[in-house]
Amino acid sequence: DVQMTQSPSYLAASPGESVSISCKASKSINTYLAWYQEKPGKTNKLLIYSGSTLQSGTPSRFSGSGSGTDFTLTIRSLEPEDFAVYYCQQHNEYPLTFGSGTKLEIK
Amino acid sequence: EVQLVESGGGLVQPGRSLKLSCAASGFTFSNYYMAWVRQAPKKGLEWVATISTSGSRTYYPDSVKGRFTISRDNAKSSLYLQMNSLKSEDTATYYCARQWAGRGFFDYWGQGVMVTVSS
């Protein structure tokens, strides 16, 4: 199984700042990585798939990069609604596996 | 608008069975792979099962293989998860999710239904 290691597990930032979240796969997953946003009272939201492709409706301040085993989610100029939990997930092979999550909180 | 609404959760004793349902609307259900993903309390997400458009192919992780069965009724736009031989570690919120084609990412999620396995 592909193990996904996500870091940091916790991140505090202020609105307007930029942040990056890392996700590392235990073996190559090509570019097949997705990022999700989890917020209380809302359904999980797909932000990015295939490493860098923005899902329809995802603001352009979100970007994804990486290939092989190392991936990054970057959020530029944080908005208040961006404070949430973020998960990565490899979609290269079964079993599909997720990272452990990053909680982004307001500083 | 895509909507996925889960039902059937609750409290069940270890070793017993439970069947979850997911009612889909707002899209052509039969054109999409569907999946179940769960989240144990204060834990991360874990993929549980995937089913192809016709139902002919199913996929499971080792943690539930042989105990859980995913199925669908395209005429009713409904997805199901039959869970047998339940264990305490199956306690989680179970989410129904639409899976993008054969690629394993999820573009829409339901609100989830809680399953508690306890005596």
PDB file of C-alpha atoms in Angstrom:
ATOM      1  CA  ASP A   1       0.000   0.000   0.000  1.00  0.00           C
ATOM      2  CA  VAL A   2       1.124   3.573  -0.635  1.00  0.00           C
ATOM      3  CA  GLN A   3       1.670   5.421   2.643  1.00  0.00           C
ATOM      4  CA  MET A   4       0.995   9.151   2.528  1.00  0.00           C
ATOM      5  CA  THR A   5       2.908  11.340   4.976  1.00  0.00           C
ATOM      6  CA  GLN A   6       1.465  14.809   5.355  1.00  0.00           C
ATOM      7  CA  SER A   7       3.114  17.698   7.183  1.00  0.00           C
ATOM      8  CA  PRO A   8       2.769  19.730   9.218  1.00  0.00           C
ATOM      9  CA  SER A   9      -0.168  18.333  11.136  1.00  0.00           C
ATOM     10  CA  TYR A  10      -0.911  21.787  12.480  1.00  0.00           C
ATOM     11  CA  LEU A  11      -0.277  25.202  10.994  1.00  0.00           C
ATOM     12  CA  ALA A  12      -1.153  28.657  12.298  1.00  0.00           C
ATOM     13  CA  ALA A  13      -1.186  31.642   9.952  1.00  0.00           C
ATOM     14  CA  SER A  14      -2.799  35.041   9.520  1.00  0.00           C
ATOM     15  CA  PRO A  15      -5.142  36.171   6.742  1.00  0.00           C
ATOM     16  CA  GLY A  16      -3.129  37.493   3.841  1.00  0.00           C
ATOM     17  CA  GLU A  17      -0.200  35.173   4.453  1.00  0.00           C
ATOM     18  CA  SER A  18       0.824  32.280   2.221  1.00  0.00           C
ATOM     19  CA  VAL A  19       1.223  28.724   3.458  1.00  0.00           C
ATOM     20  CA  SER A  20       2.394  25.399   2.096  1.00  0.00           C
ATOM     21  CA  ILE A  21       1.456  21.858   3.071  1.00  0.00           C
ATOM     22  CA  SER A  22       3.603  18.898   2.143  1.00  0.00           C
ATOM     23  CA  CYS A  23       2.523  15.401   1.204  1.00  0.00           C
ATOM     24  CA  LYS A  24       5.004  12.600   0.578  1.00  0.00           C
ATOM     25  CA  ALA A  25       4.187   9.203  -0.896  1.00  0.00           C
ATOM     26  CA  SER A  26       6.057   6.029   0.053  1.00  0.00           C
ATOM     27  CA  LYS A  27       6.542   5.266  -3.640  1.00  0.00           C
ATOM     28  CA  SER A  28       5.963   7.043  -6.902  1.00  0.00           C
ATOM     29  CA  ILE A  29       2.370   7.954  -7.635  1.00  0.00           C
ATOM     30  CA  ASN A  30       3.204   9.858 -10.834  1.00  0.00           C
ATOM     31  CA  THR A  31       1.094  13.022 -10.546  1.00  0.00           C
ATOM     32  CA  TYR A  32      -1.982  11.323  -9.147  1.00  0.00           C
ATOM     33  CA  LEU A  33      -2.555  13.297  -5.995  1.00  0.00           C
ATOM     34  CA  ALA A  34      -5.697  15.049  -4.802  1.00  0.00           C
ATOM     35  CA  TRP A  35      -6.226  17.670  -2.115  1.00  0.00           C
ATOM     36  CA  TYR A  36      -9.410  18.130  -0.095  1.00  0.00           C
ATOM     37  CA  GLN A  37     -10.713  20.716   2.314  1.00  0.00           C
ATOM     38  CA  GLU A  38     -12.751  19.723   5.378  1.00  0.00           C
ATOM     39  CA  LYS A  39     -14.830  22.287   7.259  1.00  0.00           C
ATOM     40  CA  PRO A  40     -17.372  21.779  10.063  1.00  0.00           C
ATOM     41  CA  GLY A  41     -20.937  21.594   8.846  1.00  0.00           C
ATOM     42  CA  LYS A  42     -19.912  21.376   5.189  1.00  0.00           C
ATOM     43  CA  THR A  43     -19.281  18.468   2.875  1.00  0.00           C
ATOM     44  CA  ASN A  44     -15.665  17.733   2.004  1.00  0.00           C
ATOM     45  CA  LYS A  45     -14.492  19.715  -0.972  1.00  0.00           C
ATOM     46  CA  LEU A  46     -12.177  18.527  -3.725  1.00  0.00           C
ATOM     47  CA  LEU A  47      -9.671  21.306  -4.411  1.00  0.00           C
ATOM     48  CA  ILE A  48      -7.081  19.809  -6.718  1.00  0.00           C
ATOM     49  CA  TYR A  49      -6.553  16.512  -8.529  1.00  0.00           C
ATOM     50  CA  SER A  50      -3.792  15.010 -10.632  1.00  0.00           C
ATOM     51  CA  GLY A  51      -1.291  17.011  -8.638  1.00  0.00           C
ATOM     52  CA  SER A  52      -2.006  20.450 -10.028  1.00  0.00           C
ATOM     53  CA  THR A  53      -5.389  20.559 -11.760  1.00  0.00           C
ATOM     54  CA  LEU A  54      -7.804  22.870 -10.004  1.00  0.00           C
ATOM     55  CA  GLN A  55     -11.294  21.489  -9.573  1.00  0.00           C
ATOM     56  CA  SER A  56     -13.986  23.751 -10.986  1.00  0.00           C
ATOM     57  CA  GLY A  57     -14.785  26.418  -8.410  1.00  0.00           C
ATOM     58  CA  THR A  58     -11.461  26.241  -6.579  1.00  0.00           C
ATOM     59  CA  PRO A  59     -10.073  29.762  -6.141  1.00  0.00           C
ATOM     60  CA  SER A  60      -6.857  30.506  -8.027  1.00  0.00           C
ATOM     61  CA  ARG A  61      -5.022  31.277  -4.764  1.00  0.00           C
ATOM     62  CA  PHE A  62      -4.818  27.496  -4.327  1.00  0.00           C
ATOM     63  CA  SER A  63      -2.139  25.665  -6.259  1.00  0.00           C
ATOM     64  CA  GLY A  64      -0.707  22.172  -6.274  1.00  0.00           C
ATOM     65  CA  SER A  65       2.665  20.996  -7.420  1.00  0.00           C
ATOM     66  CA  GLY A  66       4.853  17.930  -7.433  1.00  0.00           C
ATOM     67  CA  SER A  67       5.272  14.545  -9.018  1.00  0.00           C
ATOM     68  CA  GLY A  68       6.641  11.167  -8.068  1.00  0.00           C
ATOM     69  CA  THR A  69       6.709  11.148  -4.291  1.00  0.00           C
ATOM     70  CA  ASP A  70       6.761  14.803  -3.223  1.00  0.00           C
ATOM     71  CA  PHE A  71       3.793  17.150  -3.463  1.00  0.00           C
ATOM     72  CA  THR A  72       2.842  20.558  -2.130  1.00  0.00           C
ATOM     73  CA  LEU A  73      -0.388  22.456  -1.651  1.00  0.00           C
ATOM     74  CA  THR A  74       0.154  26.208  -1.549  1.00  0.00           C
ATOM     75  CA  ILE A  75      -2.439  28.762  -0.538  1.00  0.00           C
ATOM     76  CA  ARG A  76      -1.507  32.331  -1.377  1.00  0.00           C
ATOM     77  CA  SER A  77      -2.992  35.292   0.449  1.00  0.00           C
ATOM     78  CA  LEU A  78      -5.132  33.370   2.923  1.00  0.00           C
ATOM     79  CA  GLU A  79      -8.786  34.291   3.179  1.00  0.00           C
ATOM     80  CA  PRO A  80     -10.819  33.755   6.377  1.00  0.00           C
ATOM     81  CA  GLU A  81     -12.715  30.889   4.744  1.00  0.00           C
ATOM     82  CA  ASP A  82      -9.485  28.967   4.083  1.00  0.00           C
ATOM     83  CA  PHE A  83      -8.991  28.010   7.725  1.00  0.00           C
ATOM     84  CA  ALA A  84      -9.873  24.343   7.690  1.00  0.00           C
ATOM     85  CA  VAL A  85      -8.383  20.859   7.649  1.00  0.00           C
ATOM     86  CA  TYR A  86      -6.646  19.734   4.461  1.00  0.00           C
ATOM     87  CA  TYR A  87      -6.045  16.164   3.320  1.00  0.00           C
ATOM     88  CA  CYS A  88      -4.003  14.746   0.503  1.00  0.00           C
ATOM     89  CA  GLN A  89      -4.936  11.472  -1.204  1.00  0.00           C
ATOM     90  CA  GLN A  90      -3.154   9.386  -3.781  1.00  0.00           C
ATOM     91  CA  HIS A  91      -5.329   8.257  -6.674  1.00  0.00           C
ATOM     92  CA  ASN A  92      -2.718   6.303  -8.575  1.00  0.00           C
ATOM     93  CA  GLU A  93      -3.586   2.837  -7.348  1.00  0.00           C
ATOM     94  CA  TYR A  94      -5.801   0.803  -5.050  1.00  0.00           C
ATOM     95  CA  PRO A  95      -6.006   0.837  -2.111  1.00  0.00           C
ATOM     96  CA  LEU A  96      -6.611   4.563  -2.228  1.00  0.00           C
ATOM     97  CA  THR A  97      -4.885   6.219   0.705  1.00  0.00           C
ATOM     98  CA  PHE A  98      -5.057   9.572   2.472  1.00  0.00           C
ATOM     99  CA  GLY A  99      -2.608  11.672   4.400  1.00  0.00           C
ATOM    100  CA  SER A 100      -3.286  12.278   8.079  1.00  0.00           C
ATOM    101  CA  GLY A 101      -4.451  15.849   7.597  1.00  0.00           C
ATOM    102  CA  THR A 102      -3.238  19.381   8.291  1.00  0.00           C
ATOM    103  CA  LYS A 103      -5.260  21.699  10.471  1.00  0.00           C
ATOM    104  CA  LEU A 104      -4.825  25.310   9.353  1.00  0.00           C
ATOM    105  CA  GLU A 105      -5.806  27.727  12.098  1.00  0.00           C
ATOM    106  CA  ILE A 106      -5.904  31.478  12.413  1.00  0.00           C
ATOM    107  CA  LYS A 107      -2.912  32.910  14.267  1.00  0.00           C
TER     108      LYS A 107
ATOM    109  CA  GLU B   1     -27.042  20.372  -7.783  1.00  0.00           C
ATOM    110  CA  VAL B   2     -25.280  17.139  -6.831  1.00  0.00           C
ATOM    111  CA  GLN B   3     -26.586  15.723  -3.562  1.00  0.00           C
ATOM    112  CA  LEU B   4     -25.565  12.601  -1.701  1.00  0.00           C
ATOM    113  CA  VAL B   5     -27.569  11.712   1.400  1.00  0.00           C
ATOM    114  CA  GLU B   6     -26.520   8.821   3.614  1.00  0.00           C
ATOM    115  CA  SER B   7     -28.767   6.895   5.971  1.00  0.00           C
ATOM    116  CA  GLY B   8     -28.828   3.727   8.024  1.00  0.00           C
ATOM    117  CA  GLY B   9     -26.242   4.485  10.663  1.00  0.00           C
ATOM    118  CA  GLY B  10     -26.580   3.842  14.367  1.00  0.00           C
ATOM    119  CA  LEU B  11     -25.378   1.810  17.321  1.00  0.00           C
ATOM    120  CA  VAL B  12     -24.657  -1.860  16.684  1.00  0.00           C
ATOM    121  CA  GLN B  13     -23.042  -4.597  18.749  1.00  0.00           C
ATOM    122  CA  PRO B  14     -19.726  -6.144  17.744  1.00  0.00           C
ATOM    123  CA  GLY B  15     -20.165  -9.051  15.368  1.00  0.00           C
ATOM    124  CA  ARG B  16     -23.507  -7.793  14.078  1.00  0.00           C
ATOM    125  CA  SER B  17     -24.411  -6.320  10.702  1.00  0.00           C
ATOM    126  CA  LEU B  18     -25.590  -2.975   9.390  1.00  0.00           C
ATOM    127  CA  LYS B  19     -26.480  -1.675   5.947  1.00  0.00           C
ATOM    128  CA  LEU B  20     -25.887   1.908   4.895  1.00  0.00           C
ATOM    129  CA  SER B  21     -27.653   3.618   2.018  1.00  0.00           C
ATOM    130  CA  CYS B  22     -26.852   6.679  -0.038  1.00  0.00           C
ATOM    131  CA  ALA B  23     -29.452   8.460  -2.146  1.00  0.00           C
ATOM    132  CA  ALA B  24     -27.961  10.371  -5.046  1.00  0.00           C
ATOM    133  CA  SER B  25     -29.508  13.186  -7.055  1.00  0.00           C
ATOM    134  CA  GLY B  26     -28.525  15.983  -9.393  1.00  0.00           C
ATOM    135  CA  PHE B  27     -26.490  13.853 -11.791  1.00  0.00           C
ATOM    136  CA  THR B  28     -26.750  10.718 -13.930  1.00  0.00           C
ATOM    137  CA  PHE B  29     -25.921   8.179 -11.240  1.00  0.00           C
ATOM    138  CA  SER B  30     -25.273   5.289 -13.616  1.00  0.00           C
ATOM    139  CA  ASN B  31     -22.418   7.185 -15.308  1.00  0.00           C
ATOM    140  CA  TYR B  32     -20.227   7.393 -12.217  1.00  0.00           C
ATOM    141  CA  TYR B  33     -18.138   5.173 -10.039  1.00  0.00           C
ATOM    142  CA  MET B  34     -19.195   5.551  -6.407  1.00  0.00           C
ATOM    143  CA  ALA B  35     -17.389   4.995  -3.131  1.00  0.00           C
ATOM    144  CA  TRP B  36     -17.551   4.926   0.643  1.00  0.00           C
ATOM    145  CA  VAL B  37     -14.971   6.694   2.778  1.00  0.00           C
ATOM    146  CA  ARG B  38     -14.945   6.688   6.574  1.00  0.00           C
ATOM    147  CA  GLN B  39     -13.496   8.796   9.364  1.00  0.00           C
ATOM    148  CA  ALA B  40     -13.051   7.427  12.851  1.00  0.00           C
ATOM    149  CA  PRO B  41     -13.574   9.935  15.696  1.00  0.00           C
ATOM    150  CA  LYS B  42     -10.755  12.504  15.701  1.00  0.00           C
ATOM    151  CA  LYS B  43      -8.950  10.574  12.989  1.00  0.00           C
ATOM    152  CA  GLY B  44      -8.252  11.004   9.302  1.00  0.00           C
ATOM    153  CA  LEU B  45     -10.023   9.726   6.240  1.00  0.00           C
ATOM    154  CA  GLU B  46      -9.945   6.075   5.173  1.00  0.00           C
ATOM    155  CA  TRP B  47     -11.217   4.757   1.850  1.00  0.00           C
ATOM    156  CA  VAL B  48     -13.580   1.804   2.364  1.00  0.00           C
ATOM    157  CA  ALA B  49     -14.960   0.663  -0.993  1.00  0.00           C
ATOM    158  CA  THR B  50     -15.484   1.568  -4.646  1.00  0.00           C
ATOM    159  CA  ILE B  51     -17.939   0.241  -7.208  1.00  0.00           C
ATOM    160  CA  SER B  52     -17.882   0.637 -10.979  1.00  0.00           C
ATOM    161  CA  THR B  53     -20.721   2.150 -12.974  1.00  0.00           C
ATOM    162  CA  SER B  54     -22.438  -1.163 -13.685  1.00  0.00           C
ATOM    163  CA  GLY B  55     -21.524  -2.741 -10.379  1.00  0.00           C
ATOM    164  CA  SER B  56     -19.443  -5.425 -12.028  1.00  0.00           C
ATOM    165  CA  ARG B  57     -16.219  -4.330 -10.352  1.00  0.00           C
ATOM    166  CA  THR B  58     -15.667  -3.622  -6.685  1.00  0.00           C
ATOM    167  CA  TYR B  59     -12.583  -2.651  -4.731  1.00  0.00           C
ATOM    168  CA  TYR B  60     -11.810  -2.807  -1.002  1.00  0.00           C
ATOM    169  CA  PRO B  61      -8.866  -2.297   1.333  1.00  0.00           C
ATOM    170  CA  ASP B  62      -7.720  -5.298   3.346  1.00  0.00           C
ATOM    171  CA  SER B  63      -9.231  -3.809   6.519  1.00  0.00           C
ATOM    172  CA  VAL B  64     -12.791  -4.500   5.315  1.00  0.00           C
ATOM    173  CA  LYS B  65     -12.368  -7.067   2.529  1.00  0.00           C
ATOM    174  CA  GLY B  66     -14.577 -10.088   3.149  1.00  0.00           C
ATOM    175  CA  ARG B  67     -16.726  -8.222   5.688  1.00  0.00           C
ATOM    176  CA  PHE B  68     -18.091  -5.252   3.729  1.00  0.00           C
ATOM    177  CA  THR B  69     -19.948  -5.342   0.407  1.00  0.00           C
ATOM    178  CA  ILE B  70     -20.622  -2.316  -1.737  1.00  0.00           C
ATOM    179  CA  SER B  71     -23.529  -2.413  -4.189  1.00  0.00           C
ATOM    180  CA  ARG B  72     -25.685  -0.069  -6.206  1.00  0.00           C
ATOM    181  CA  ASP B  73     -29.114   0.192  -7.793  1.00  0.00           C
ATOM    182  CA  ASN B  74     -28.858   2.462 -10.809  1.00  0.00           C
ATOM    183  CA  ALA B  75     -32.616   2.496 -11.304  1.00  0.00           C
ATOM    184  CA  LYS B  76     -32.984   3.993  -7.846  1.00  0.00           C
ATOM    185  CA  SER B  77     -29.823   6.138  -7.952  1.00  0.00           C
ATOM    186  CA  SER B  78     -28.779   4.492  -4.727  1.00  0.00           C
ATOM    187  CA  LEU B  79     -25.549   3.184  -3.260  1.00  0.00           C
ATOM    188  CA  TYR B  80     -25.269   0.695  -0.436  1.00  0.00           C
ATOM    189  CA  LEU B  81     -22.720  -0.644   2.010  1.00  0.00           C
ATOM    190  CA  GLN B  82     -23.455  -3.944   3.726  1.00  0.00           C
ATOM    191  CA  MET B  83     -21.249  -4.247   6.786  1.00  0.00           C
ATOM    192  CA  ASN B  84     -20.935  -7.642   8.456  1.00  0.00           C
ATOM    193  CA  SER B  85     -18.926  -8.906  11.417  1.00  0.00           C
ATOM    194  CA  LEU B  86     -18.554  -5.379  12.687  1.00  0.00           C
ATOM    195  CA  LYS B  87     -15.680  -4.511  15.006  1.00  0.00           C
ATOM    196  CA  SER B  88     -15.151  -1.622  17.387  1.00  0.00           C
ATOM    197  CA  GLU B  89     -12.551  -0.224  14.991  1.00  0.00           C
ATOM    198  CA  ASP B  90     -15.289   0.192  12.370  1.00  0.00           C
ATOM    199  CA  THR B  91     -16.772   2.978  14.497  1.00  0.00           C
ATOM    200  CA  ALA B  92     -16.689   6.026  12.253  1.00  0.00           C
ATOM    201  CA  THR B  93     -18.618   8.499  10.193  1.00  0.00           C
ATOM    202  CA  TYR B  94     -19.233   6.941   6.787  1.00  0.00           C
ATOM    203  CA  TYR B  95     -19.316   9.167   3.738  1.00  0.00           C
ATOM    204  CA  CYS B  96     -20.793   8.394   0.353  1.00  0.00           C
ATOM    205  CA  ALA B  97     -18.701   9.937  -2.408  1.00  0.00           C
ATOM    206  CA  ARG B  98     -18.852  10.258  -6.157  1.00  0.00           C
ATOM    207  CA  GLN B  99     -15.666   8.982  -7.738  1.00  0.00           C
ATOM    208  CA  TRP B 100     -14.284  10.523 -10.883  1.00  0.00           C
ATOM    209  CA  ALA B 101     -14.387   7.854 -13.591  1.00  0.00           C
ATOM    210  CA  GLY B 102     -11.989   5.036 -12.862  1.00  0.00           C
ATOM    211  CA  ARG B 103      -9.530   7.426 -11.275  1.00  0.00           C
ATOM    212  CA  GLY B 104      -9.770   7.320  -7.552  1.00  0.00           C
ATOM    213  CA  PHE B 105     -10.522  10.814  -6.450  1.00  0.00           C
ATOM    214  CA  PHE B 106     -13.818  12.059  -5.096  1.00  0.00           C
ATOM    215  CA  ASP B 107     -15.488  15.145  -6.496  1.00  0.00           C
ATOM    216  CA  TYR B 108     -18.622  15.170  -4.338  1.00  0.00           C
ATOM    217  CA  TRP B 109     -19.225  13.965  -0.810  1.00  0.00           C
ATOM    218  CA  GLY B 110     -22.242  13.430   1.393  1.00  0.00           C
ATOM    219  CA  GLN B 111     -22.601  14.787   4.915  1.00  0.00           C
ATOM    220  CA  GLY B 112     -21.913  11.390   6.431  1.00  0.00           C
ATOM    221  CA  VAL B 113     -23.655   8.967   8.757  1.00  0.00           C
ATOM    222  CA  MET B 114     -22.327   7.793  12.106  1.00  0.00           C
ATOM    223  CA  VAL B 115     -21.815   4.121  12.877  1.00  0.00           C
ATOM    224  CA  THR B 116     -20.943   3.122  16.423  1.00  0.00           C
ATOM    225  CA  VAL B 117     -19.899  -0.447  17.149  1.00  0.00           C
ATOM    226  CA  SER B 118     -20.142  -1.103  20.869  1.00  0.00           C
ATOM    227  CA  SER B 119     -21.649  -3.560  23.318  1.00  0.00           C
TER     228      SER B 119
END
